Amino acid sequence: EMLKKQGWPEALLARLGSNITLYKPLIAEERVGIAKKLIEDTIEALKKQHGIKDIIVDPEFYRTVADSFFSHEQGARAMRNLSDGAITDLIAQALFDNYDFGRFQNATFELSLKDNYRDRFRYGGNFPPERKIDLSLKVKTSTGEESSYSSDISSEAAEKRLTRNRDLIATAFHEAGHAVVNDPIDTGLATSFI
């Protein structure tokens, strides 16, 4: 019914049958929830499989995953690849490097993720900085030994483009120009906010 009201031809709707699903863009909190579920599923499986006491993440981990590994074109595929790939590989590297039966029985693993593009939308100068996303793991055994691992996973993240400051200023002046030259008599529109 909704599509009929929008002017979709009935013949096309009949051909599609009841196979139409409507989607809405995911907001940040929903993306964080998806990231948390995917990664916690992986973490629980690794803990159970390898007898690891705990795998913890820093407070901003899930938000960084949601910001850096989600795109509206690909959805959460990059998040799943991070969870099943890079996180699992980094923990596996720590396990292989330090394998000793029972050594990780009471070990704690701490994951962190840093993206230098997080919360950035613009840059100064002529060229944007190179994007750098580091996944880090710190392992603390029950005997107090610590070891650290990291992996550059920049190539696995969803694309993010920053805008040059100079281009933002030019765009702002351009858009303000529409309001300045607007003639309400010709356009039928009055400027209410700039």
Short mmCIF file of C-alpha atoms in Angstrom, two decimals:
data_model
loop_
_atom_site.label_atom_id
_atom_site.label_comp_id
_atom_site.label_asym_id
_atom_site.label_seq_id
_atom_site.Cartn_x
_atom_site.Cartn_y
_atom_site.Cartn_z
CA GLU A 1 0.00 0.00 0.00
CA MET A 2 2.76 2.40 0.88
CA LEU A 3 4.48 1.84 -2.46
CA LYS A 4 1.20 2.27 -4.35
CA LYS A 5 0.75 5.66 -2.67
CA GLN A 6 4.27 6.57 -3.84
CA GLY A 7 3.26 5.88 -7.44
CA TRP A 8 4.84 2.49 -8.06
CA PRO A 9 3.10 0.67 -10.95
CA GLU A 10 0.80 -2.11 -9.78
CA ALA A 11 2.20 -4.51 -12.40
CA LEU A 12 5.69 -4.11 -10.91
CA LEU A 13 4.39 -4.56 -7.36
CA ALA A 14 2.53 -7.72 -8.39
CA ARG A 15 5.71 -9.10 -9.94
CA LEU A 16 7.70 -8.40 -6.75
CA GLY A 17 4.99 -10.04 -4.66
CA SER A 18 5.61 -9.85 -0.94
CA ASN A 19 9.40 -9.84 -1.31
CA ILE A 20 9.84 -6.15 -0.51
CA THR A 21 11.72 -5.22 2.63
CA LEU A 22 12.13 -1.61 3.69
CA TYR A 23 15.34 -0.54 5.41
CA LYS A 24 16.43 2.59 7.18
CA PRO A 25 19.99 3.81 7.67
CA LEU A 26 21.52 2.62 10.93
CA ILE A 27 22.24 5.28 13.52
CA ALA A 28 25.48 5.28 15.52
CA GLU A 29 24.05 3.47 18.57
CA GLU A 30 22.71 0.66 16.40
CA ARG A 31 26.07 0.26 14.66
CA VAL A 32 27.82 0.12 18.04
CA GLY A 33 25.36 -2.59 19.14
CA ILE A 34 26.09 -4.64 16.03
CA ALA A 35 29.85 -4.26 16.56
CA LYS A 36 29.50 -5.32 20.19
CA LYS A 37 27.50 -8.43 19.31
CA LEU A 38 29.83 -9.57 16.54
CA ILE A 39 32.98 -9.07 18.58
CA GLU A 40 31.60 -10.48 21.82
CA ASP A 41 30.55 -13.64 19.96
CA THR A 42 34.12 -14.04 18.71
CA ILE A 43 35.59 -13.24 22.13
CA GLU A 44 33.40 -15.80 23.91
CA ALA A 45 34.33 -18.51 21.39
CA LEU A 46 38.05 -17.76 21.80
CA LYS A 47 37.82 -17.74 25.59
CA LYS A 48 36.05 -21.08 25.61
CA GLN A 49 38.29 -22.69 23.01
CA HIS A 50 41.61 -21.60 24.55
CA GLY A 51 40.79 -21.38 28.26
CA ILE A 52 41.45 -17.65 28.42
CA LYS A 53 40.24 -16.04 31.65
CA ASP A 54 39.13 -12.78 30.13
CA ILE A 55 39.35 -10.70 26.96
CA ILE A 56 38.50 -7.08 27.66
CA VAL A 57 38.26 -4.07 25.38
CA ASP A 58 38.93 -0.42 26.06
CA PRO A 59 35.85 1.78 26.62
CA GLU A 60 35.85 3.25 23.09
CA PHE A 61 36.59 0.00 21.26
CA TYR A 62 33.10 -0.75 19.98
CA ARG A 63 32.47 2.84 18.93
CA THR A 64 35.73 2.89 16.98
CA VAL A 65 34.80 -0.41 15.31
CA ALA A 66 31.38 0.99 14.37
CA ASP A 67 32.87 4.24 13.02
CA SER A 68 35.76 2.65 11.14
CA PHE A 69 34.36 -0.64 9.87
CA PHE A 70 30.80 0.15 8.84
CA SER A 71 29.61 1.63 5.56
CA HIS A 72 26.08 2.00 4.28
CA GLU A 73 27.14 0.34 1.02
CA GLN A 74 28.65 -2.79 2.60
CA GLY A 75 26.85 -2.80 5.94
CA ALA A 76 28.59 -4.68 8.74
CA ARG A 77 30.65 -7.00 6.51
CA ALA A 78 33.90 -5.22 7.42
CA MET A 79 32.97 -5.52 11.12
CA ARG A 80 32.51 -9.27 10.74
CA ASN A 81 35.79 -9.53 8.83
CA LEU A 82 37.53 -7.63 11.65
CA SER A 83 35.99 -9.90 14.26
CA ASP A 84 36.59 -13.18 12.45
CA GLY A 85 39.89 -12.10 10.88
CA ALA A 86 42.14 -9.48 12.45
CA ILE A 87 41.03 -9.93 16.08
CA THR A 88 41.20 -13.72 15.88
CA ASP A 89 44.57 -13.56 14.10
CA LEU A 90 46.10 -11.21 16.68
CA ILE A 91 44.96 -13.38 19.59
CA ALA A 92 46.16 -16.50 17.73
CA GLN A 93 49.57 -14.88 17.26
CA ALA A 94 49.81 -14.29 21.02
CA LEU A 95 48.75 -17.87 21.72
CA PHE A 96 51.26 -19.36 19.26
CA ASP A 97 54.14 -17.16 20.43
CA ASN A 98 53.62 -18.05 24.08
CA TYR A 99 52.10 -21.48 23.97
CA ASP A 100 52.66 -23.42 27.15
CA PHE A 101 49.94 -25.71 28.44
CA GLY A 102 47.79 -23.86 30.97
CA ARG A 103 49.73 -20.59 30.66
CA PHE A 104 46.66 -18.64 29.59
CA GLN A 105 44.31 -20.33 32.05
CA ASN A 106 44.11 -17.16 34.13
CA ALA A 107 45.51 -14.69 31.59
CA THR A 108 43.82 -11.45 30.67
CA PHE A 109 43.83 -10.13 27.12
CA GLU A 110 43.17 -6.42 26.51
CA LEU A 111 42.19 -5.23 23.03
CA SER A 112 42.33 -1.63 21.86
CA LEU A 113 41.71 0.03 18.51
CA LYS A 114 42.96 3.43 17.37
CA ASP A 115 41.95 5.19 14.14
CA ASN A 116 43.50 8.57 13.38
CA TYR A 117 40.44 9.45 11.23
CA ARG A 118 37.95 8.83 14.04
CA ASP A 119 35.81 11.90 14.74
CA ARG A 120 37.60 13.75 11.92
CA PHE A 121 35.82 15.11 8.89
CA ARG A 122 38.29 17.68 7.58
CA TYR A 123 41.99 18.41 7.24
CA GLY A 124 44.31 21.38 6.68
CA GLY A 125 46.95 21.57 3.97
CA ASN A 126 46.91 20.16 0.48
CA PHE A 127 46.69 16.45 1.19
CA PRO A 128 44.87 14.43 3.86
CA PRO A 129 47.01 12.56 6.38
CA GLU A 130 47.55 8.87 5.74
CA ARG A 131 44.95 6.82 7.55
CA LYS A 132 46.32 4.60 10.30
CA ILE A 133 44.24 2.05 12.21
CA ASP A 134 46.04 -0.01 14.83
CA LEU A 135 44.59 -3.04 16.57
CA SER A 136 46.56 -3.73 19.75
CA LEU A 137 46.57 -6.60 22.21
CA LYS A 138 48.16 -6.70 25.65
CA VAL A 139 48.44 -10.08 27.37
CA LYS A 140 48.88 -10.35 31.15
CA THR A 141 49.50 -13.82 32.53
CA SER A 142 48.69 -14.90 36.06
CA THR A 143 52.42 -14.73 36.86
CA GLY A 144 52.51 -11.02 35.94
CA GLU A 145 54.25 -11.40 32.59
CA GLU A 146 53.11 -8.94 29.93
CA SER A 147 53.45 -9.03 26.18
CA SER A 148 52.07 -6.74 23.48
CA TYR A 149 51.01 -7.27 19.88
CA SER A 150 49.70 -4.92 17.24
CA SER A 151 48.53 -4.99 13.67
CA ASP A 152 47.96 -2.22 11.13
CA ILE A 153 44.48 -2.95 9.77
CA SER A 154 43.98 0.30 7.83
CA SER A 155 43.38 -1.52 4.56
CA GLU A 156 40.47 -3.50 6.05
CA ALA A 157 38.44 -0.49 7.19
CA ALA A 158 35.54 1.11 5.40
CA GLU A 159 36.59 4.06 3.24
CA LYS A 160 36.40 7.47 4.87
CA ARG A 161 37.12 10.67 3.01
CA LEU A 162 38.12 13.86 4.73
CA THR A 163 37.35 17.25 3.22
CA ARG A 164 39.98 19.95 2.90
CA ASN A 165 39.28 23.02 5.07
CA ARG A 166 39.63 25.35 2.08
CA ASP A 167 36.97 23.35 0.18
CA LEU A 168 34.59 23.53 3.14
CA ILE A 169 34.92 27.32 3.27
CA ALA A 170 34.32 27.60 -0.49
CA THR A 171 31.22 25.41 -0.19
CA ALA A 172 29.90 27.49 2.72
CA PHE A 173 30.28 30.72 0.73
CA HIS A 174 28.67 29.10 -2.30
CA GLU A 175 25.64 27.94 -0.31
CA ALA A 176 25.33 31.31 1.47
CA GLY A 177 25.35 32.93 -1.97
CA HIS A 178 22.11 31.13 -2.82
CA ALA A 179 20.42 32.82 0.11
CA VAL A 180 21.92 36.24 -0.64
CA VAL A 181 20.81 36.34 -4.27
CA ASN A 182 17.45 34.71 -3.63
CA ASP A 183 14.56 36.87 -4.82
CA PRO A 184 11.43 35.70 -2.99
CA ILE A 185 9.23 37.19 -5.72
CA ASP A 186 10.88 35.00 -8.38
CA THR A 187 11.42 31.85 -6.34
CA GLY A 188 8.47 31.97 -3.96
CA LEU A 189 10.90 31.08 -1.17
CA ALA A 190 11.98 33.34 1.67
CA THR A 191 15.28 32.82 3.46
CA SER A 192 14.61 32.00 7.09
CA PHE A 193 18.01 30.83 8.31
CA ILE A 194 21.63 31.07 7.18
#
